[in-house]
mmCIF file of C-alpha atoms and ligand atoms in Angstrom:
data_model
loop_
_atom_site.group_PDB
_atom_site.id
_atom_site.type_symbol
_atom_site.label_atom_id
_atom_site.label_comp_id
_atom_site.label_asym_id
_atom_site.label_seq_id
_atom_site.Cartn_x
_atom_site.Cartn_y
_atom_site.Cartn_z
ATOM 1 C CA MET A 1 -14.457 -27.751 2.584
ATOM 2 C CA ILE A 2 -13.862 -25.163 -0.310
ATOM 3 C CA TYR A 3 -11.477 -22.599 0.342
ATOM 4 C CA LEU A 4 -12.443 -19.291 -1.732
ATOM 5 C CA ASP A 5 -10.561 -16.905 0.399
ATOM 6 C CA HIS A 6 -7.454 -16.925 -1.096
ATOM 7 C CA ALA A 7 -7.177 -12.858 -1.040
ATOM 8 C CA ALA A 8 -7.430 -12.788 2.509
ATOM 9 C CA THR A 9 -4.526 -15.433 2.822
ATOM 10 C CA SER A 10 -3.686 -18.561 0.553
ATOM 11 C CA TRP A 11 -4.569 -22.266 1.468
ATOM 12 C CA PRO A 12 -3.384 -24.833 1.422
ATOM 13 C CA LYS A 13 0.389 -23.603 0.958
ATOM 14 C CA PRO A 14 2.473 -25.976 -1.319
ATOM 15 C CA PRO A 15 4.318 -28.617 0.098
ATOM 16 C CA GLU A 16 7.485 -27.142 -0.653
ATOM 17 C CA VAL A 17 6.630 -23.817 1.398
ATOM 18 C CA ILE A 18 6.267 -26.268 4.234
ATOM 19 C CA GLU A 19 9.398 -28.137 3.491
ATOM 20 C CA ALA A 20 11.457 -25.034 3.190
ATOM 21 C CA MET A 21 10.368 -23.580 6.725
ATOM 22 C CA MET A 22 10.870 -27.081 8.421
ATOM 23 C CA ASP A 23 14.255 -27.407 6.711
ATOM 24 C CA PHE A 24 14.965 -23.795 7.786
ATOM 25 C CA LEU A 25 14.555 -24.726 11.705
ATOM 26 C CA GLU A 26 15.956 -27.942 11.602
ATOM 27 C CA ARG A 27 19.185 -27.590 9.355
ATOM 28 C CA ALA A 28 19.975 -23.692 9.201
ATOM 29 C CA GLY A 29 18.821 -22.789 12.585
ATOM 30 C CA GLY A 30 21.240 -20.124 12.938
ATOM 31 C CA ASN A 31 20.859 -16.196 12.877
ATOM 32 C CA PRO A 32 21.412 -15.121 9.628
ATOM 33 C CA GLY A 33 24.154 -12.551 9.418
ATOM 34 C CA ARG A 34 24.694 -12.571 12.950
ATOM 35 C CA SER A 35 27.631 -15.399 13.933
ATOM 36 C CA GLY A 36 30.389 -16.439 11.804
ATOM 37 C CA HIS A 37 29.317 -20.120 12.020
ATOM 38 C CA ARG A 38 28.158 -22.577 9.742
ATOM 39 C CA LEU A 39 24.499 -22.463 10.743
ATOM 40 C CA SER A 40 24.573 -18.626 10.601
ATOM 41 C CA ILE A 41 26.020 -18.861 7.227
ATOM 42 C CA LYS A 42 23.385 -21.333 6.184
ATOM 43 C CA ALA A 43 20.318 -19.389 7.198
ATOM 44 C CA GLY A 44 21.977 -16.155 5.668
ATOM 45 C CA ARG A 45 22.509 -17.955 2.410
ATOM 46 C CA VAL A 46 18.652 -19.078 2.637
ATOM 47 C CA VAL A 47 17.574 -15.356 3.328
ATOM 48 C CA TYR A 48 19.410 -14.140 0.328
ATOM 49 C CA ASN A 49 18.342 -16.843 -2.117
ATOM 50 C CA ALA A 50 14.687 -15.628 -1.144
ATOM 51 C CA ARG A 51 15.973 -12.270 -2.080
ATOM 52 C CA GLU A 52 17.097 -13.355 -5.362
ATOM 53 C CA SER A 53 13.775 -15.270 -6.139
ATOM 54 C CA VAL A 54 11.942 -12.221 -5.153
ATOM 55 C CA ALA A 55 14.301 -9.836 -7.200
ATOM 56 C CA THR A 56 13.682 -12.316 -10.307
ATOM 57 C CA LEU A 57 9.698 -12.268 -9.941
ATOM 58 C CA PHE A 58 9.310 -8.742 -9.853
ATOM 59 C CA ASN A 59 12.263 -7.654 -11.875
ATOM 60 C CA ALA A 60 13.825 -5.536 -9.205
ATOM 61 C CA THR A 61 17.571 -4.391 -10.049
ATOM 62 C CA ASP A 62 19.245 -5.105 -6.429
ATOM 63 C CA PRO A 63 18.602 -7.958 -4.170
ATOM 64 C CA LEU A 64 19.954 -5.985 -1.511
ATOM 65 C CA ARG A 65 17.162 -3.276 -2.220
ATOM 66 C CA ILE A 66 14.514 -5.884 -0.947
ATOM 67 C CA ILE A 67 13.761 -5.291 2.904
ATOM 68 C CA PHE A 68 11.573 -7.988 4.447
ATOM 69 C CA THR A 69 9.086 -6.928 6.706
ATOM 70 C CA LEU A 70 6.034 -8.319 8.527
ATOM 71 C CA ASN A 71 3.442 -8.093 5.643
ATOM 72 C CA ALA A 72 2.413 -5.812 3.206
ATOM 73 C CA THR A 73 0.859 -3.013 5.671
ATOM 74 C CA HIS A 74 4.387 -2.813 7.360
ATOM 75 C CA ALA A 75 6.225 -2.449 4.251
ATOM 76 C CA ILE A 76 3.715 0.409 3.076
ATOM 77 C CA ASN A 77 4.019 2.168 6.346
ATOM 78 C CA LEU A 78 7.811 1.951 5.712
ATOM 79 C CA GLY A 79 7.673 3.450 2.447
ATOM 80 C CA LEU A 80 5.229 6.426 3.463
ATOM 81 C CA ARG A 81 6.507 7.245 6.952
ATOM 82 C CA GLY A 82 10.310 6.504 5.485
ATOM 83 C CA LEU A 83 10.041 9.186 2.807
ATOM 84 C CA LEU A 84 7.013 11.771 3.370
ATOM 85 C CA ARG A 85 7.597 14.900 5.226
ATOM 86 C CA PRO A 86 5.246 17.942 6.329
ATOM 87 C CA GLY A 87 4.299 19.881 3.389
ATOM 88 C CA ASP A 88 4.271 16.696 0.744
ATOM 89 C CA HIS A 89 1.551 16.199 -1.126
ATOM 90 C CA VAL A 90 0.238 12.783 -1.912
ATOM 91 C CA VAL A 91 -2.331 11.238 -4.295
ATOM 92 C CA THR A 92 -4.022 7.920 -3.894
ATOM 93 C CA SER A 93 -7.065 6.212 -5.037
ATOM 94 C CA GLY A 94 -10.732 6.024 -3.720
ATOM 95 C CA ILE A 95 -10.736 2.471 -3.443
ATOM 96 C CA GLU A 96 -7.535 1.662 -1.511
ATOM 97 C CA HIS A 97 -7.106 -0.935 1.298
ATOM 98 C CA ASN A 98 -6.733 0.734 4.830
ATOM 99 C CA ALA A 99 -3.151 -0.390 4.827
ATOM 100 C CA VAL A 100 -2.271 2.579 2.516
ATOM 101 C CA MET A 101 -5.475 4.759 3.638
ATOM 102 C CA ARG A 102 -4.890 4.922 7.639
ATOM 103 C CA PRO A 103 -1.192 5.508 7.333
ATOM 104 C CA LEU A 104 -2.089 8.224 5.000
ATOM 105 C CA ARG A 105 -4.822 9.599 6.921
ATOM 106 C CA ASP A 106 -2.438 9.660 10.119
ATOM 107 C CA LEU A 107 0.072 11.525 8.147
ATOM 108 C CA GLU A 108 -2.301 14.133 7.087
ATOM 109 C CA LYS A 109 -2.398 15.075 10.771
ATOM 110 C CA ASN A 110 1.601 15.567 10.365
ATOM 111 C CA GLY A 111 1.138 18.137 7.903
ATOM 112 C CA ILE A 112 0.820 15.842 4.613
ATOM 113 C CA LEU A 113 -1.465 16.973 2.026
ATOM 114 C CA LEU A 114 -3.554 14.173 0.645
ATOM 115 C CA SER A 115 -5.581 14.160 -2.796
ATOM 116 C CA VAL A 116 -7.817 11.274 -2.753
ATOM 117 C CA ILE A 117 -8.952 10.680 -6.882
ATOM 118 C CA PRO A 118 -12.344 9.062 -7.051
ATOM 119 C CA CYS A 119 -12.613 5.799 -9.030
ATOM 120 C CA ALA A 120 -15.938 4.755 -11.423
ATOM 121 C CA CYS A 121 -18.298 2.531 -9.456
ATOM 122 C CA ASP A 122 -16.487 -0.414 -11.003
ATOM 123 C CA GLY A 123 -13.445 0.706 -9.157
ATOM 124 C CA SER A 124 -11.703 1.736 -12.377
ATOM 125 C CA LEU A 125 -9.540 4.655 -12.283
ATOM 126 C CA ASP A 126 -8.801 7.277 -15.084
ATOM 127 C CA PRO A 127 -5.053 7.950 -14.932
ATOM 128 C CA GLY A 128 -5.603 11.525 -16.510
ATOM 129 C CA ASP A 129 -7.365 12.282 -13.202
ATOM 130 C CA VAL A 130 -4.532 11.290 -11.517
ATOM 131 C CA ALA A 131 -2.294 13.245 -13.609
ATOM 132 C CA ARG A 132 -4.294 16.398 -13.422
ATOM 133 C CA ALA A 133 -4.141 16.015 -9.639
ATOM 134 C CA ILE A 134 -0.131 15.750 -9.503
ATOM 135 C CA GLN A 135 1.260 19.024 -8.570
ATOM 136 C CA PRO A 136 5.155 20.473 -8.172
ATOM 137 C CA SER A 137 4.675 19.655 -4.621
ATOM 138 C CA THR A 138 3.668 15.998 -5.257
ATOM 139 C CA ARG A 139 6.250 13.424 -3.523
ATOM 140 C CA MET A 140 4.522 10.358 -4.092
ATOM 141 C CA VAL A 141 1.411 8.570 -5.639
ATOM 142 C CA ALA A 142 0.473 5.830 -3.605
ATOM 143 C CA ILE A 143 -1.587 3.312 -5.322
ATOM 144 C CA THR A 144 -3.238 -0.464 -5.049
ATOM 145 C CA HIS A 145 -2.483 -2.596 -8.054
ATOM 146 C CA ALA A 146 -5.891 -4.264 -7.787
ATOM 147 C CA SER A 147 -8.600 -3.777 -5.481
ATOM 148 C CA ASN A 148 -9.455 -6.320 -2.749
ATOM 149 C CA VAL A 149 -12.879 -5.628 -2.901
ATOM 150 C CA MET A 150 -13.765 -5.971 -6.587
ATOM 151 C CA GLY A 151 -10.496 -7.286 -8.209
ATOM 152 C CA THR A 152 -10.564 -4.194 -10.414
ATOM 153 C CA ILE A 153 -6.809 -3.684 -11.611
ATOM 154 C CA LEU A 154 -5.781 -0.718 -11.787
ATOM 155 C CA PRO A 155 -3.188 1.276 -14.695
ATOM 156 C CA VAL A 156 -0.322 1.586 -12.437
ATOM 157 C CA ALA A 157 2.209 1.794 -15.257
ATOM 158 C CA GLU A 158 0.335 4.861 -16.481
ATOM 159 C CA ILE A 159 -0.064 6.374 -13.387
ATOM 160 C CA ALA A 160 3.844 6.062 -12.949
ATOM 161 C CA ASP A 161 4.425 7.760 -15.818
ATOM 162 C CA ALA A 162 2.234 10.612 -14.882
ATOM 163 C CA ALA A 163 4.025 10.854 -11.434
ATOM 164 C CA HIS A 164 7.492 10.731 -12.689
ATOM 165 C CA ALA A 165 6.637 13.514 -15.204
ATOM 166 C CA GLN A 166 6.267 15.759 -12.282
ATOM 167 C CA GLY A 167 9.088 14.193 -10.388
ATOM 168 C CA ALA A 168 6.866 12.484 -7.938
ATOM 169 C CA LEU A 169 7.440 8.711 -6.557
ATOM 170 C CA LEU A 170 5.528 5.806 -7.399
ATOM 171 C CA LEU A 171 4.414 3.383 -4.257
ATOM 172 C CA GLY A 172 2.621 0.407 -5.521
ATOM 173 C CA ASP A 173 0.817 -1.942 -3.215
ATOM 174 C CA ALA A 174 1.152 -5.189 -4.867
ATOM 175 C CA ALA A 175 -0.784 -7.304 -2.191
ATOM 176 C CA GLN A 176 -3.418 -8.412 -4.256
ATOM 177 C CA THR A 177 -1.440 -8.922 -7.637
ATOM 178 C CA ALA A 178 2.069 -10.384 -6.653
ATOM 179 C CA GLY A 179 1.964 -13.865 -7.896
ATOM 180 C CA ILE A 180 -1.051 -13.733 -10.003
ATOM 181 C CA LEU A 181 -0.516 -10.758 -12.699
ATOM 182 C CA PRO A 182 2.782 -9.646 -13.924
ATOM 183 C CA VAL A 183 4.494 -7.019 -11.606
ATOM 184 C CA ASP A 184 7.638 -5.931 -13.486
ATOM 185 C CA MET A 185 9.063 -2.758 -11.277
ATOM 186 C CA GLN A 186 11.325 -1.363 -14.011
ATOM 187 C CA SER A 187 8.849 -1.709 -17.358
ATOM 188 C CA MET A 188 5.825 -0.631 -14.715
ATOM 189 C CA GLY A 189 7.830 2.320 -13.279
ATOM 190 C CA ILE A 190 7.322 1.223 -9.671
ATOM 191 C CA ASP A 191 9.684 3.162 -6.949
ATOM 192 C CA LEU A 192 8.438 1.275 -4.068
ATOM 193 C CA LEU A 193 7.035 -2.054 -4.479
ATOM 194 C CA ALA A 194 5.082 -3.217 -1.213
ATOM 195 C CA PHE A 195 4.305 -7.183 -1.252
ATOM 196 C CA THR A 196 3.052 -9.877 1.290
ATOM 197 C CA GLY A 197 4.204 -13.106 1.406
ATOM 198 C CA HIS A 198 0.805 -15.047 2.476
ATOM 199 C CA LYS A 199 -1.640 -14.302 -0.003
ATOM 200 C CA TRP A 200 -0.670 -15.291 -3.989
ATOM 201 C CA LEU A 201 2.903 -15.604 -3.141
ATOM 202 C CA GLN A 202 2.086 -18.910 -1.354
ATOM 203 C CA GLY A 203 3.893 -17.966 1.749
ATOM 204 C CA PRO A 204 3.270 -18.103 5.109
ATOM 205 C CA PRO A 205 1.999 -15.112 7.377
ATOM 206 C CA GLY A 206 4.491 -12.661 9.045
ATOM 207 C CA VAL A 207 6.295 -12.103 6.191
ATOM 208 C CA GLY A 208 6.376 -9.464 3.405
ATOM 209 C CA GLY A 209 8.294 -6.677 1.564
ATOM 210 C CA LEU A 210 9.314 -3.364 0.271
ATOM 211 C CA ILE A 211 11.627 -3.035 -2.962
ATOM 212 C CA LEU A 212 13.504 0.281 -3.468
ATOM 213 C CA GLY A 213 13.971 0.878 -6.822
ATOM 214 C CA GLU A 214 16.459 3.132 -8.150
ATOM 215 C CA ARG A 215 15.004 6.590 -7.680
ATOM 216 C CA ILE A 216 14.798 6.195 -4.339
ATOM 217 C CA CYS A 217 17.654 7.721 -2.330
ATOM 218 C CA THR A 218 18.108 5.758 1.202
ATOM 219 C CA GLN A 219 19.871 8.661 2.655
ATOM 220 C CA GLU A 220 16.348 10.466 2.420
ATOM 221 C CA MET A 221 14.644 7.661 3.631
ATOM 222 C CA ALA A 222 14.164 6.741 7.189
ATOM 223 C CA PRO A 223 13.808 3.351 8.709
ATOM 224 C CA LEU A 224 11.050 2.955 10.767
ATOM 225 C CA VAL A 225 12.851 0.911 13.424
ATOM 226 C CA ARG A 226 16.408 1.173 14.607
ATOM 227 C CA GLY A 227 18.573 -1.735 16.480
ATOM 228 C CA GLY A 228 20.975 -4.642 16.194
ATOM 229 C CA THR A 229 21.622 -5.314 12.329
ATOM 230 C CA GLY A 230 25.155 -7.669 13.099
ATOM 231 C CA SER A 231 26.769 -5.062 10.741
ATOM 232 C CA ARG A 232 28.468 -1.913 11.783
ATOM 233 C CA SER A 233 28.448 -3.169 15.255
ATOM 234 C CA GLU A 234 31.075 -0.823 16.458
ATOM 235 C CA PHE A 235 28.451 2.352 15.973
ATOM 236 C CA GLU A 236 25.463 3.484 18.027
ATOM 237 C CA VAL A 237 24.027 4.716 15.170
ATOM 238 C CA GLN A 238 21.852 2.963 12.609
ATOM 239 C CA PRO A 239 24.131 1.826 9.719
ATOM 240 C CA GLU A 240 23.300 3.414 6.203
ATOM 241 C CA GLU A 241 23.691 0.173 4.150
ATOM 242 C CA CYS A 242 20.693 -1.510 2.499
ATOM 243 C CA PRO A 243 18.668 -3.831 3.717
ATOM 244 C CA ASP A 244 20.216 -3.377 7.079
ATOM 245 C CA LYS A 245 19.365 0.030 7.708
ATOM 246 C CA TYR A 246 15.803 -0.869 7.478
ATOM 247 C CA GLU A 247 15.949 -4.559 9.086
ATOM 248 C CA SER A 248 16.826 -4.269 12.688
ATOM 249 C CA GLY A 249 16.685 -7.156 14.867
ATOM 250 C CA THR A 250 16.450 -11.036 13.898
ATOM 251 C CA LEU A 251 14.666 -11.628 10.529
ATOM 252 C CA ASN A 252 11.749 -14.221 10.339
ATOM 253 C CA GLY A 253 13.910 -16.782 9.321
ATOM 254 C CA PRO A 254 11.510 -19.880 8.971
ATOM 255 C CA GLY A 255 8.856 -17.240 7.132
ATOM 256 C CA ILE A 256 11.558 -15.954 4.681
ATOM 257 C CA ALA A 257 12.500 -19.496 3.931
ATOM 258 C CA GLY A 258 8.492 -20.350 3.365
ATOM 259 C CA LEU A 259 8.217 -17.021 1.303
ATOM 260 C CA GLY A 260 11.230 -17.991 -0.672
ATOM 261 C CA ALA A 261 9.890 -21.035 -1.434
ATOM 262 C CA GLY A 262 6.656 -19.962 -2.368
ATOM 263 C CA VAL A 263 8.064 -17.561 -4.663
ATOM 264 C CA GLU A 264 10.214 -20.079 -6.513
ATOM 265 C CA TRP A 265 6.644 -22.318 -6.770
ATOM 266 C CA VAL A 266 5.237 -19.274 -8.701
ATOM 267 C CA LEU A 267 7.747 -18.744 -10.733
ATOM 268 C CA LYS A 268 7.954 -22.341 -11.733
ATOM 269 C CA GLN A 269 3.993 -22.586 -12.555
ATOM 270 C CA GLY A 270 4.315 -19.160 -14.275
ATOM 271 C CA VAL A 271 2.507 -16.224 -13.611
ATOM 272 C CA ALA A 272 0.940 -16.209 -16.953
ATOM 273 C CA ALA A 273 -0.102 -19.792 -16.613
ATOM 274 C CA ILE A 274 -1.615 -18.963 -12.914
ATOM 275 C CA ARG A 275 -3.321 -15.819 -14.605
ATOM 276 C CA ALA A 276 -4.744 -18.262 -17.322
ATOM 277 C CA HIS A 277 -6.345 -20.739 -15.105
ATOM 278 C CA GLU A 278 -7.933 -17.890 -12.562
ATOM 279 C CA ILE A 279 -9.582 -16.203 -15.804
ATOM 280 C CA GLU A 280 -11.134 -19.372 -16.801
ATOM 281 C CA LEU A 281 -12.414 -19.852 -13.335
ATOM 282 C CA THR A 282 -13.536 -16.483 -12.960
ATOM 283 C CA ARG A 283 -15.224 -16.289 -16.296
ATOM 284 C CA THR A 284 -17.328 -19.535 -15.162
ATOM 285 C CA LEU A 285 -18.094 -17.881 -11.487
ATOM 286 C CA LEU A 286 -18.972 -14.810 -12.949
ATOM 287 C CA GLU A 287 -21.494 -15.769 -15.500
ATOM 288 C CA GLY A 288 -22.737 -18.714 -12.929
ATOM 289 C CA ILE A 289 -23.354 -16.076 -10.284
ATOM 290 C CA GLN A 290 -24.888 -13.257 -12.570
ATOM 291 C CA SER A 291 -27.490 -15.704 -13.680
ATOM 292 C CA ILE A 292 -28.699 -15.897 -10.246
ATOM 293 C CA PRO A 293 -31.690 -13.785 -9.738
ATOM 294 C CA GLY A 294 -31.514 -10.893 -7.154
ATOM 295 C CA ILE A 295 -27.292 -10.835 -7.389
ATOM 296 C CA THR A 296 -25.491 -7.724 -7.858
ATOM 297 C CA ILE A 297 -22.007 -8.279 -8.971
ATOM 298 C CA TYR A 298 -19.460 -5.469 -8.748
ATOM 299 C CA GLY A 299 -16.326 -4.768 -10.446
ATOM 300 C CA PRO A 300 -15.342 -4.395 -14.484
ATOM 301 C CA GLU A 301 -17.413 -6.187 -16.651
ATOM 302 C CA ASN A 302 -14.504 -6.940 -18.703
ATOM 303 C CA ILE A 303 -12.359 -10.021 -17.254
ATOM 304 C CA GLU A 304 -9.006 -8.839 -18.445
ATOM 305 C CA ASN A 305 -9.570 -5.651 -16.256
ATOM 306 C CA ARG A 306 -9.804 -7.923 -13.118
ATOM 307 C CA THR A 307 -8.316 -10.620 -10.516
ATOM 308 C CA SER A 308 -10.117 -13.412 -9.468
ATOM 309 C CA ILE A 309 -12.152 -11.609 -6.498
ATOM 310 C CA ILE A 310 -15.762 -11.395 -6.844
ATOM 311 C CA SER A 311 -17.827 -9.426 -4.792
ATOM 312 C CA PHE A 312 -21.707 -9.701 -4.518
ATOM 313 C CA THR A 313 -24.502 -8.898 -2.522
ATOM 314 C CA ALA A 314 -28.212 -10.255 -2.958
ATOM 315 C CA LYS A 315 -31.482 -8.479 -2.567
ATOM 316 C CA GLY A 316 -33.074 -8.804 0.719
ATOM 317 C CA TRP A 317 -30.028 -10.566 2.283
ATOM 318 C CA ARG A 318 -27.336 -9.704 4.909
ATOM 319 C CA THR A 319 -24.094 -10.707 3.760
ATOM 320 C CA SER A 320 -23.431 -11.953 6.930
ATOM 321 C CA GLU A 321 -26.077 -14.636 6.714
ATOM 322 C CA ILE A 322 -24.808 -15.621 3.232
ATOM 323 C CA GLY A 323 -21.362 -16.160 4.408
ATOM 324 C CA LEU A 324 -22.634 -18.186 7.464
ATOM 325 C CA ARG A 325 -25.064 -20.512 5.103
ATOM 326 C CA LEU A 326 -22.110 -21.177 2.797
ATOM 327 C CA ASP A 327 -19.574 -22.220 5.534
ATOM 328 C CA ASP A 328 -22.307 -24.060 7.773
ATOM 329 C CA ASP A 329 -24.566 -25.585 5.112
ATOM 330 C CA HIS A 330 -22.017 -26.258 1.869
ATOM 331 C CA GLY A 331 -18.590 -26.002 3.464
ATOM 332 C CA ILE A 332 -17.560 -23.169 1.424
ATOM 333 C CA LEU A 333 -15.420 -20.278 2.904
ATOM 334 C CA SER A 334 -15.961 -16.837 2.090
ATOM 335 C CA ARG A 335 -15.132 -13.400 3.420
ATOM 336 C CA VAL A 336 -18.100 -10.875 4.018
ATOM 337 C CA GLY A 337 -18.365 -7.309 5.174
ATOM 338 C CA LEU A 338 -16.073 -4.548 4.182
ATOM 339 C CA HIS A 339 -12.566 -6.198 3.898
ATOM 340 C CA CYS A 340 -10.474 -3.403 5.421
ATOM 341 C CA ALA A 341 -11.389 -1.305 2.471
ATOM 342 C CA PRO A 342 -14.384 1.105 3.611
ATOM 343 C CA ALA A 343 -13.285 3.452 0.319
ATOM 344 C CA ALA A 344 -13.709 1.215 -1.871
ATOM 345 C CA HIS A 345 -17.209 -0.064 -0.696
ATOM 346 C CA ARG A 346 -18.308 3.388 -0.502
ATOM 347 C CA THR A 347 -17.082 3.886 -4.397
ATOM 348 C CA ILE A 348 -19.396 0.827 -5.289
ATOM 349 C CA GLY A 349 -22.425 1.652 -3.096
ATOM 350 C CA SER A 350 -22.068 -1.538 -0.694
ATOM 351 C CA PHE A 351 -21.145 0.481 2.462
ATOM 352 C CA PRO A 352 -21.555 -0.335 5.292
ATOM 353 C CA GLU A 353 -23.122 -3.746 4.565
ATOM 354 C CA GLY A 354 -20.211 -4.853 2.375
ATOM 355 C CA THR A 355 -20.277 -7.703 0.139
ATOM 356 C CA VAL A 356 -19.843 -11.420 -0.161
ATOM 357 C CA ARG A 357 -16.489 -12.057 -2.123
ATOM 358 C CA PHE A 358 -15.100 -15.309 -3.458
ATOM 359 C CA ALA A 359 -11.585 -15.185 -4.009
ATOM 360 C CA LEU A 360 -10.321 -17.950 -6.284
ATOM 361 C CA GLY A 361 -6.405 -19.199 -5.906
ATOM 362 C CA ALA A 362 -4.110 -21.071 -7.888
ATOM 363 C CA THR A 363 -5.367 -24.163 -6.417
ATOM 364 C CA THR A 364 -8.946 -23.963 -6.916
ATOM 365 C CA THR A 365 -10.738 -26.304 -9.191
ATOM 366 C CA MET A 366 -13.740 -25.892 -11.667
ATOM 367 C CA GLU A 367 -15.434 -28.488 -9.500
ATOM 368 C CA GLU A 368 -15.215 -26.029 -6.692
ATOM 369 C CA VAL A 369 -16.362 -23.261 -8.423
ATOM 370 C CA ARG A 370 -19.671 -25.021 -10.198
ATOM 371 C CA THR A 371 -20.088 -25.934 -6.349
ATOM 372 C CA ALA A 372 -19.983 -22.312 -5.348
ATOM 373 C CA ILE A 373 -22.342 -21.069 -7.895
ATOM 374 C CA ASP A 374 -24.918 -23.942 -6.871
ATOM 375 C CA ALA A 375 -24.680 -23.403 -3.241
ATOM 376 C CA VAL A 376 -25.233 -19.396 -3.725
ATOM 377 C CA ALA A 377 -28.217 -20.635 -6.058
ATOM 378 C CA GLN A 378 -29.684 -22.562 -3.319
ATOM 379 C CA ILE A 379 -29.186 -20.282 -0.197
ATOM 380 C CA LEU A 380 -31.117 -17.552 -2.327
ATOM 381 C CA GLU A 381 -34.069 -19.859 -3.034
ATOM 382 C CA GLN A 382 -34.852 -20.614 0.642
HETATM 383 C C1 LIG B 1 -4.731 -4.211 -1.452
HETATM 384 C C2 LIG B 1 -4.030 -4.613 -0.135
HETATM 385 N N1 LIG B 1 -3.079 -4.166 0.373
HETATM 386 C C3 LIG B 1 -2.426 -4.496 1.937
HETATM 387 C C4 LIG B 1 -3.064 -5.261 2.307
HETATM 388 C C5 LIG B 1 -2.223 -6.041 3.733
HETATM 389 O O1 LIG B 1 -1.696 -7.021 3.710
HETATM 390 P P1 LIG B 1 -1.333 -7.876 5.161
HETATM 391 O O2 LIG B 1 -2.525 -8.054 5.566
HETATM 392 O O3 LIG B 1 -0.301 -8.740 4.329
HETATM 393 O O4 LIG B 1 -0.276 -6.454 5.515
HETATM 394 C C6 LIG B 1 -4.064 -6.369 1.832
HETATM 395 C C7 LIG B 1 -4.657 -7.248 2.641
HETATM 396 O O5 LIG B 1 -5.568 -7.717 2.749
HETATM 397 C C8 LIG B 1 -4.482 -5.717 0.663
HETATM 398 O O6 LIG B 1 -5.627 -6.757 0.067
#
């Protein structure tokens, strides 16, 4: 079996991740931040260590401003719903995942004003277009760091500059880049960074986070959920301290332990080394697939402007049929369809059929890439 669906979730997980999760359950099984006994303290330490690892990876200023969530979707919803009020103007791109687009469309019904800036047909976005859309009432620019459909990398740092020049905040969705591209909150000017644990950070499903930069005033940001935090228990109202204000209820301890180990794994390999490996594989895959007659590949031509995602269609073929044959006849696992990002497919002209998506991971080998190229060629010859 060849797993080429890392953009959906990474697999297999590093052994360190599985060990950390088992270790949490076997040896640190208390409720973090609740009781004062040794197992609770041990669990609290695992959670705090994970905060520190995440802070290191993203150059976040304060580990206590990392809010653990279920996934990136939950983190994005927290950032958007926590800060946006009726009358606020928000700018986003024309290639967003529904994790950004759906909450924004819903908030539009509650009185926010939304500008969706169109991207070029390779998914690229002119930061000047974003700058021109920002108005005095713009509260936030919410933007993906890279497309989950074409792998196109967006110029987040330049967009953040444009947002800050007008007093707006920048929410960055790093679901498709955390762990494979440098994501530095401070040098890129990201005020709210949403990440997910189970993709390129190598962690398990069920854990992600939102990191609050220094521009975020937590008194102005409402929690999505209120409840027990293990702190300030004498009060019936939500505490104001971070992260407790946004982390009501028992945390996903084993998941956070796995996330921490995944982030440590990424730090140990080095993001630059992971990126170099993926660029080499992506170049081979692009060249190989491009040479097959009848194929259209989407996304930027320059490999530096894309991640290790390759989306394609083949003339006369349903994408579902290609995906099925890849799986059934060649043991190659891809993802076909719209990838929860209809706006991106409208942009590149593949809506509503979608594309076949290969997403290479840190553990993908060159041999697997070559097998995938041969498999596509064989399927299309039939
Ligand atoms: C760009 C992007 N944003 C957000 C998400 C949502 O991530 P999760 O499903 O972990 O919430 C995804 C998932 O595919 C994604 O690709």
